[in-house]
């Protein structure tokens, strides 16, 4: 099945806001897919997923998501030694899933909101996504949205979307200068729900 449909991976709602509005302005109506098993803890994973669903509603786009919260698997792969860095692994897990999903569900191409962030390893993400696209026989829709990062964040603020203060994994939470504040925003039961 091929109807020129695009799948947009959303790492989170604030990062997906500009890519979504840009694609719409180009006449492209992507389906949005939340797939981020890297996010820790489960409360945060759910919170970001809810915001992506909300973004989909704002723009009238289909929003798909996986409840794949595989912290143990993510961590064990992080220690496999197969990757140069944990971020390489993190990008590959997500791009591999998105490319495979796109291929298996009749999409022609996929993109990712990770490409809006000046804090991510842009070239590496693009390279890994290209490799995954080739592997599954779909196109990778490359966009450099970085010049519009602040604009997208401002749009997300206007829409009242939650904007997190760490990338997502347990390591980035540990390293965040806002760690105490972030943990204070979790419910008392968050440790039990890891
Ligand atoms: S810092 Fe971000 S990209 Fe890197 S491993 Fe953690 S969640 Fe993934």
XYZ file of N, CA and C and ligand atoms in Angstrom:
590
model
N 0.846 -1.201 0.000
C 0.000 0.000 0.000
C 0.883 1.253 0.000
N 0.577 2.188 -0.886
C 1.405 3.397 -0.914
C 0.551 4.600 -1.292
N 0.336 5.509 -0.330
C -0.473 6.685 -0.632
C 0.308 7.955 -0.355
N 1.634 7.856 -0.379
C 2.482 9.015 -0.140
C 2.455 9.471 1.295
N 2.081 8.570 2.177
C 1.909 8.958 3.574
C 3.247 8.983 4.326
N 3.345 9.958 5.204
C 4.566 10.084 6.005
C 4.287 9.822 7.479
N 5.236 9.183 8.116
C 5.163 8.918 9.551
C 6.191 9.808 10.236
N 5.749 10.587 11.200
C 6.687 11.462 11.916
C 6.900 10.931 13.326
N 8.128 10.535 13.604
C 8.455 10.122 14.967
C 8.516 11.366 15.850
N 7.785 11.330 16.964
C 7.814 12.456 17.906
C 8.566 12.022 19.150
N 9.715 12.664 19.398
C 10.452 12.341 20.623
C 9.738 12.954 21.825
N 9.074 14.071 21.595
C 8.268 14.711 22.628
C 7.432 15.792 21.927
N 6.402 16.275 22.626
C 5.491 17.243 21.997
C 6.163 18.578 21.642
N 6.925 19.190 22.561
C 7.509 20.488 22.201
C 8.460 20.405 21.013
N 9.218 19.305 20.902
C 10.107 19.174 19.734
C 9.301 18.869 18.473
N 8.172 18.192 18.612
C 7.391 17.835 17.416
C 6.554 19.002 16.899
N 6.368 20.026 17.732
C 5.446 21.110 17.341
C 5.884 21.807 16.046
N 7.115 22.245 15.963
C 7.525 22.944 14.731
C 7.521 22.019 13.517
N 8.114 20.816 13.611
C 8.065 19.908 12.457
C 6.645 19.659 11.962
N 5.709 19.475 12.880
C 4.311 19.237 12.477
C 3.771 20.444 11.717
N 3.974 21.628 12.258
C 3.414 22.816 11.600
C 4.122 23.076 10.263
N 5.414 22.787 10.206
C 6.150 22.971 8.951
C 5.641 22.000 7.886
N 5.494 20.744 8.270
C 5.023 19.748 7.296
C 3.627 20.116 6.793
N 2.768 20.553 7.717
C 1.410 20.942 7.299
C 1.462 22.110 6.315
N 2.379 23.042 6.576
C 2.486 24.191 5.670
C 2.974 23.768 4.281
N 3.632 22.606 4.234
C 4.108 22.076 2.946
C 3.080 21.139 2.301
N 1.915 21.031 2.963
C 0.860 20.179 2.414
C 1.018 18.706 2.764
N 1.864 18.443 3.748
C 2.087 17.050 4.179
C 1.370 16.837 5.518
N 0.493 15.836 5.571
C -0.205 15.529 6.827
C 0.356 14.216 7.372
N 1.354 14.308 8.233
C 1.951 13.062 8.730
C 1.100 12.433 9.827
N 1.227 11.134 9.989
C 0.764 10.510 11.214
C 1.910 10.652 12.206
N 1.565 10.822 13.457
C 2.598 11.060 14.475
C 2.767 9.797 15.322
N 3.997 9.402 15.521
C 4.265 8.182 16.300
C 5.174 8.488 17.485
N 4.684 8.159 18.656
C 5.488 8.309 19.872
C 6.123 6.957 20.170
N 7.414 6.900 20.049
C 8.128 5.656 20.391
C 9.447 6.024 21.050
N 9.498 5.947 22.354
C 10.673 6.416 23.099
C 10.890 5.585 24.367
N 11.337 4.331 24.184
C 11.526 3.471 25.355
C 12.712 3.882 26.223
N 13.417 4.911 25.786
C 14.551 5.435 26.542
C 14.119 6.242 27.765
N 12.876 6.710 27.756
C 12.470 7.690 28.771
C 12.254 7.058 30.145
N 12.790 7.719 31.129
C 12.758 7.240 32.507
C 12.322 8.379 33.424
N 11.490 8.133 34.427
C 10.818 6.881 34.757
C 9.512 6.742 33.979
N 8.738 5.716 34.339
C 7.492 5.446 33.614
C 6.539 6.643 33.673
N 6.527 7.312 34.795
C 5.650 8.488 34.920
C 5.982 9.516 33.833
N 7.272 9.733 33.616
C 7.704 10.712 32.606
C 7.388 10.208 31.201
N 7.589 8.916 30.995
C 7.264 8.294 29.702
C 5.789 8.545 29.367
N 4.922 8.309 30.351
C 3.471 8.507 30.145
C 3.143 9.990 29.961
N 3.793 10.823 30.741
C 3.516 12.265 30.673
C 3.861 12.815 29.288
N 5.000 12.418 28.759
C 5.393 12.908 27.418
C 4.478 12.332 26.341
N 4.090 11.065 26.509
C 3.189 10.450 25.524
C 1.848 11.204 25.490
N 1.321 11.522 26.672
C 0.042 12.258 26.727
C 0.135 13.587 25.995
N 1.285 14.238 26.127
C 1.462 15.547 25.470
C 1.536 15.415 23.949
N 2.118 14.319 23.490
C 2.169 14.086 22.039
C 0.754 13.813 21.517
N -0.017 13.079 22.282
C -1.419 12.831 21.898
C -2.153 14.176 21.820
N -1.904 15.034 22.791
C -2.539 16.366 22.811
C -2.127 17.176 21.575
N -0.859 17.099 21.215
C -0.378 17.815 20.024
C -1.108 17.306 18.776
N -1.264 15.993 18.693
C -1.987 15.412 17.561
C -3.408 15.959 17.485
N -4.038 16.097 18.648
C -5.411 16.626 18.688
C -5.443 18.083 18.238
N -4.465 18.855 18.683
C -4.417 20.281 18.309
C -4.367 20.437 16.789
N -3.579 19.587 16.143
C -3.405 19.712 14.692
C -4.290 18.755 13.890
N -5.127 17.993 14.590
C -6.029 17.066 13.900
C -5.301 15.953 13.168
N -4.213 15.486 13.768
C -3.425 14.415 13.140
C -3.596 13.104 13.901
N -3.503 12.001 13.178
C -3.553 10.696 13.841
C -2.303 10.524 14.673
N -2.515 10.102 15.887
C -1.370 9.917 16.771
C -1.297 8.462 17.201
N -0.180 7.854 16.919
C 0.037 6.454 17.271
C 1.065 6.428 18.388
N 0.961 5.439 19.223
C 2.013 5.324 20.235
C 2.177 3.894 20.678
N 3.368 3.625 21.155
C 3.664 2.303 21.667
C 3.816 2.434 23.172
N 3.282 1.442 23.880
C 3.449 1.439 25.330
C 4.722 0.705 25.726
N 5.568 0.525 24.717
C 6.812 -0.169 24.909
C 7.686 0.569 25.905
N 7.564 0.245 27.138
C 8.448 0.852 28.140
C 9.394 -0.259 28.579
N 10.579 -0.271 27.985
C 11.475 -1.405 28.188
C 12.767 -0.945 28.840
N 12.614 -0.406 30.012
C 13.780 0.147 30.713
C 14.908 -0.876 30.852
N 14.551 -2.105 31.246
C 15.592 -3.116 31.484
C 16.332 -3.439 30.193
N 15.543 -3.603 29.121
C 16.137 -3.915 27.826
C 17.037 -2.767 27.360
N 16.532 -1.551 27.537
C 17.287 -0.359 27.127
C 18.617 -0.294 27.865
N 18.544 -0.540 29.191
C 19.769 -0.475 29.996
C 20.732 -1.600 29.656
N 20.217 -2.799 29.436
C 21.131 -3.902 29.143
C 21.817 -3.671 27.800
N 21.084 -3.109 26.843
C 21.716 -2.812 25.552
C 22.758 -1.705 25.704
N 22.501 -0.791 26.626
C 23.453 0.306 26.849
C 24.804 -0.235 27.317
N 24.760 -1.405 27.934
C 25.995 -1.967 28.477
C 26.609 -3.047 27.594
N 26.007 -3.259 26.434
C 26.495 -4.319 25.544
C 27.876 -4.021 24.961
N 28.212 -2.752 24.880
C 29.501 -2.383 24.312
C 29.490 -2.362 22.791
N 28.305 -2.501 22.211
C 28.205 -2.553 20.745
C 28.237 -1.144 20.129
N 27.923 -0.154 20.929
C 27.784 1.210 20.423
C 28.904 2.116 20.945
N 29.189 3.159 20.179
C 30.203 4.114 20.609
C 29.727 4.916 21.811
N 28.421 5.148 21.875
C 27.875 5.911 22.998
C 26.442 5.490 23.234
N 25.919 5.829 24.389
C 24.535 5.436 24.680
C 23.561 6.161 23.748
N 23.930 7.370 23.312
C 23.031 8.102 22.417
C 22.961 7.419 21.050
N 24.068 6.867 20.571
C 24.051 6.121 19.302
C 23.020 5.000 19.403
N 23.089 4.289 20.524
C 22.167 3.177 20.730
C 20.727 3.673 20.799
N 20.554 4.756 21.515
C 19.226 5.332 21.731
C 18.593 5.765 20.403
N 19.406 6.390 19.557
C 18.896 6.805 18.238
C 18.565 5.579 17.397
N 19.455 4.576 17.457
C 19.230 3.409 16.601
C 17.982 2.630 17.011
N 17.786 2.442 18.305
C 16.593 1.713 18.771
C 15.338 2.406 18.245
N 15.323 3.724 18.349
C 14.103 4.449 17.959
C 13.938 4.517 16.448
N 15.017 4.825 15.735
C 14.896 4.928 14.270
C 14.617 3.568 13.632
N 15.176 2.522 14.216
C 14.935 1.177 13.682
C 13.452 0.830 13.819
N 12.905 1.114 14.985
C 11.479 0.807 15.206
C 10.601 1.622 14.255
N 10.886 2.900 14.145
C 10.049 3.792 13.328
C 10.127 3.405 11.856
N 11.344 3.098 11.381
C 11.501 2.694 9.981
C 10.762 1.390 9.717
N 10.885 0.444 10.643
C 10.207 -0.846 10.467
C 8.692 -0.657 10.494
N 8.243 0.168 11.444
C 6.802 0.427 11.548
C 6.291 1.068 10.254
N 7.049 2.024 9.756
C 6.644 2.714 8.516
C 6.541 1.719 7.366
N 7.537 0.866 7.274
C 7.571 -0.122 6.191
C 6.406 -1.102 6.303
N 6.157 -1.570 7.516
C 5.117 -2.595 7.707
C 3.707 -2.039 7.614
N 3.560 -0.725 7.716
C 2.219 -0.133 7.713
C 1.960 0.757 6.500
N 2.718 0.564 5.449
C 2.414 1.207 4.174
C 2.764 2.683 4.057
N 3.668 3.161 4.910
C 4.119 4.553 4.755
C 5.224 4.604 3.717
N 5.320 5.714 3.029
C 6.399 5.887 2.053
C 7.659 6.418 2.706
N 7.463 7.198 3.747
C 8.636 7.820 4.365
C 8.394 8.038 5.845
N 9.491 8.300 6.525
C 9.382 8.669 7.946
C 10.376 9.788 8.242
N 10.053 10.550 9.264
C 10.951 11.611 9.720
C 10.994 11.576 11.237
N 11.749 12.461 11.816
C 11.811 12.489 13.284
C 11.962 13.913 13.814
N 11.257 14.182 14.892
C 11.335 15.498 15.534
C 12.686 15.704 16.216
N 13.465 14.638 16.339
C 14.802 14.804 16.927
C 15.630 15.799 16.128
N 15.273 15.973 14.861
C 16.065 16.857 13.990
C 15.802 18.341 14.228
N 14.947 18.670 15.186
C 14.732 20.089 15.479
C 15.677 20.579 16.576
N 16.226 19.635 17.315
C 16.954 20.046 18.519
C 18.439 20.322 18.276
N 18.884 21.499 18.665
C 20.322 21.785 18.561
C 21.112 21.039 19.641
N 20.407 20.405 20.571
C 21.076 19.669 21.654
C 21.299 18.200 21.313
N 20.731 17.758 20.202
C 20.918 16.367 19.789
C 22.038 16.290 18.742
N 22.515 15.089 18.501
C 23.595 14.892 17.516
C 22.960 14.718 16.131
N 22.673 15.849 15.554
C 21.888 15.929 14.320
C 22.407 15.018 13.195
N 23.683 15.150 12.878
C 24.231 14.384 11.744
C 24.185 12.879 12.007
N 24.424 12.537 13.259
C 24.395 11.122 13.620
C 22.982 10.560 13.484
N 22.008 11.317 13.935
C 20.606 10.875 13.823
C 20.244 10.657 12.356
N 20.631 11.625 11.520
C 20.309 11.530 10.094
C 20.973 10.302 9.477
N 22.217 10.058 9.864
C 22.952 8.909 9.315
C 22.284 7.595 9.739
N 21.967 7.478 11.008
C 21.341 6.256 11.522
C 19.961 6.061 10.887
N 19.207 7.146 10.767
C 17.864 7.054 10.163
C 17.969 6.605 8.703
N 18.959 7.121 7.988
C 19.163 6.711 6.589
C 19.451 5.220 6.503
N 20.285 4.741 7.414
C 20.639 3.315 7.410
C 19.401 2.457 7.682
N 18.580 2.911 8.630
C 17.360 2.161 8.964
C 16.373 2.208 7.795
N 16.317 3.343 7.132
C 15.412 3.481 5.981
C 15.794 2.476 4.897
N 17.075 2.384 4.647
C 17.587 1.445 3.636
C 17.244 0.011 4.044
N 17.449 -0.273 5.310
C 17.208 -1.633 5.832
C 15.772 -2.081 5.591
N 14.816 -1.148 5.748
C 13.400 -1.524 5.651
C 12.730 -1.067 4.352
N 13.500 -0.452 3.459
C 12.940 -0.091 2.156
C 11.932 1.038 2.176
N 12.147 2.014 3.036
C 11.309 3.226 3.032
C 12.241 4.436 2.882
N 11.654 5.591 2.620
C 12.482 6.798 2.514
C 12.594 7.486 3.872
N 13.745 8.068 4.102
C 13.892 8.915 5.284
C 13.700 10.360 4.841
N 12.758 11.042 5.442
C 12.471 12.436 5.087
C 13.339 13.342 5.966
N 14.442 13.780 5.402
C 15.376 14.614 6.173
C 14.975 16.084 6.128
N 14.928 16.706 7.281
C 14.710 18.157 7.390
C 15.655 18.686 8.454
N 16.220 19.835 8.215
C 17.006 20.483 9.262
C 16.136 21.581 9.863
N 15.473 21.236 10.960
C 14.563 22.191 11.590
C 15.244 22.985 12.704
N 16.532 22.768 12.904
C 17.214 23.401 14.049
C 17.073 24.921 14.116
N 17.106 25.639 12.970
C 16.974 27.104 13.081
C 15.635 27.534 13.697
N 14.678 26.621 13.761
C 13.340 26.964 14.268
C 13.061 26.365 15.639
N 14.118 25.915 16.296
C 13.923 25.262 17.590
C 13.194 26.171 18.586
N 13.688 27.407 18.722
C 13.085 28.334 19.706
C 11.635 28.663 19.344
N 11.417 28.835 18.064
C 10.050 29.115 17.583
C 9.105 27.977 17.987
N 9.572 26.768 17.792
C 8.760 25.592 18.137
C 8.487 25.529 19.624
N 9.507 25.847 20.416
C 9.323 25.829 21.874
C 8.307 26.887 22.296
N 8.368 28.053 21.638
C 7.419 29.130 21.964
C 5.990 28.714 21.585
N 5.856 28.028 20.461
C 4.531 27.537 20.047
C 4.005 26.533 21.073
N 4.893 25.667 21.533
C 4.488 24.661 22.521
C 4.057 25.330 23.830
N 4.775 26.398 24.177
C 4.419 27.130 25.399
C 3.031 27.732 25.248
N 2.775 28.301 24.098
C 1.449 28.899 23.843
C 0.332 27.873 23.912
N 0.640 26.670 23.489
C -0.359 25.600 23.538
C -0.429 24.928 24.903
N 0.392 25.398 25.831
C 0.369 24.840 27.186
C 0.921 23.427 27.262
N 1.827 23.078 26.344
C 2.408 21.733 26.368
C 3.538 21.664 27.391
N 3.621 20.559 28.042
C 4.678 20.337 29.035
C 6.039 20.294 28.342
N 6.998 21.076 28.870
C 8.346 21.103 28.288
C 9.334 20.598 29.327
N 9.879 19.425 29.072
C 10.750 18.773 30.044
C 12.137 19.412 30.114
N 12.817 19.114 31.204
C 14.135 19.720 31.415
C 15.269 18.697 31.345
N 15.009 17.560 30.751
C 16.096 16.603 30.506
C 15.745 15.773 29.284
N 16.795 15.214 28.675
C 16.609 14.539 27.396
C 15.637 13.379 27.517
N 15.833 12.508 28.532
C 14.860 11.422 28.684
C 15.358 10.218 29.455
N 16.605 9.795 29.223
C 17.059 8.568 29.888
C 17.481 8.846 31.334
N 17.696 7.766 32.048
C 18.050 7.880 33.466
C 19.372 8.655 33.644
N 20.273 8.499 32.687
C 21.562 9.199 32.775
C 21.378 10.710 32.595
N 20.517 11.057 31.661
C 20.314 12.490 31.422
C 19.559 13.129 32.593
N 18.735 12.338 33.265
C 18.055 12.848 34.455
C 19.098 13.081 35.556
N 19.964 12.095 35.712
C 21.022 12.188 36.710
C 21.909 13.409 36.470
N 22.183 13.696 35.197
C 23.107 14.784 34.847
C 22.444 16.164 34.826
N 21.125 16.194 34.846
C 20.451 17.486 34.686
C 20.679 18.410 35.880
N 20.954 19.663 35.559
C 21.121 20.642 36.646
C 19.792 20.874 37.371
N 18.695 20.416 36.766
C 17.373 20.594 37.368
C 16.870 19.312 38.042
N 17.801 18.388 38.256
C 17.419 17.061 38.745
C 16.445 17.097 39.940
N 16.769 17.887 40.949
C 15.936 17.909 42.152
C 14.526 18.408 41.835
N 14.467 19.433 41.016
C 13.178 19.997 40.625
C 12.353 18.967 39.833
N 13.052 18.276 38.938
C 12.370 17.278 38.096
C 11.803 16.178 38.985
N 12.625 15.667 39.887
C 12.183 14.571 40.748
C 11.032 15.032 41.637
N 11.081 16.295 42.059
C 9.987 16.829 42.884
C 8.671 16.882 42.098
N 8.769 16.896 40.759
C 7.537 16.960 39.953
C 6.918 15.574 39.752
N 7.635 14.514 40.161
C 7.092 13.162 40.037
C 6.175 12.872 41.225
N 5.192 11.994 41.035
C 4.350 11.623 42.179
C 5.159 10.787 43.164
N 4.663 10.669 44.395
C 5.405 9.926 45.419
C 5.682 8.488 44.994
N 4.791 7.952 44.154
C 4.895 6.525 43.763
C 5.845 6.299 42.596
N 6.556 7.343 42.129
C 7.308 7.189 40.885
C 8.373 6.112 40.946
N 9.021 5.937 42.118
C 10.087 4.941 42.196
C 9.522 3.529 42.051
N 8.319 3.347 42.571
C 7.691 2.025 42.474
C 7.283 1.715 41.048
N 7.084 2.766 40.238
C 6.607 2.534 38.873
C 7.732 2.482 37.853
N 8.969 2.455 38.309
C 10.092 2.406 37.382
C 10.059 1.137 36.573
S 20.880 11.620 26.507
Fe 19.004 11.558 25.237
S 19.618 10.714 23.245
Fe 21.252 10.268 24.718
S 20.777 8.232 25.521
Fe 19.824 9.687 26.914
S 17.723 9.944 26.163
Fe 18.907 9.001 24.520
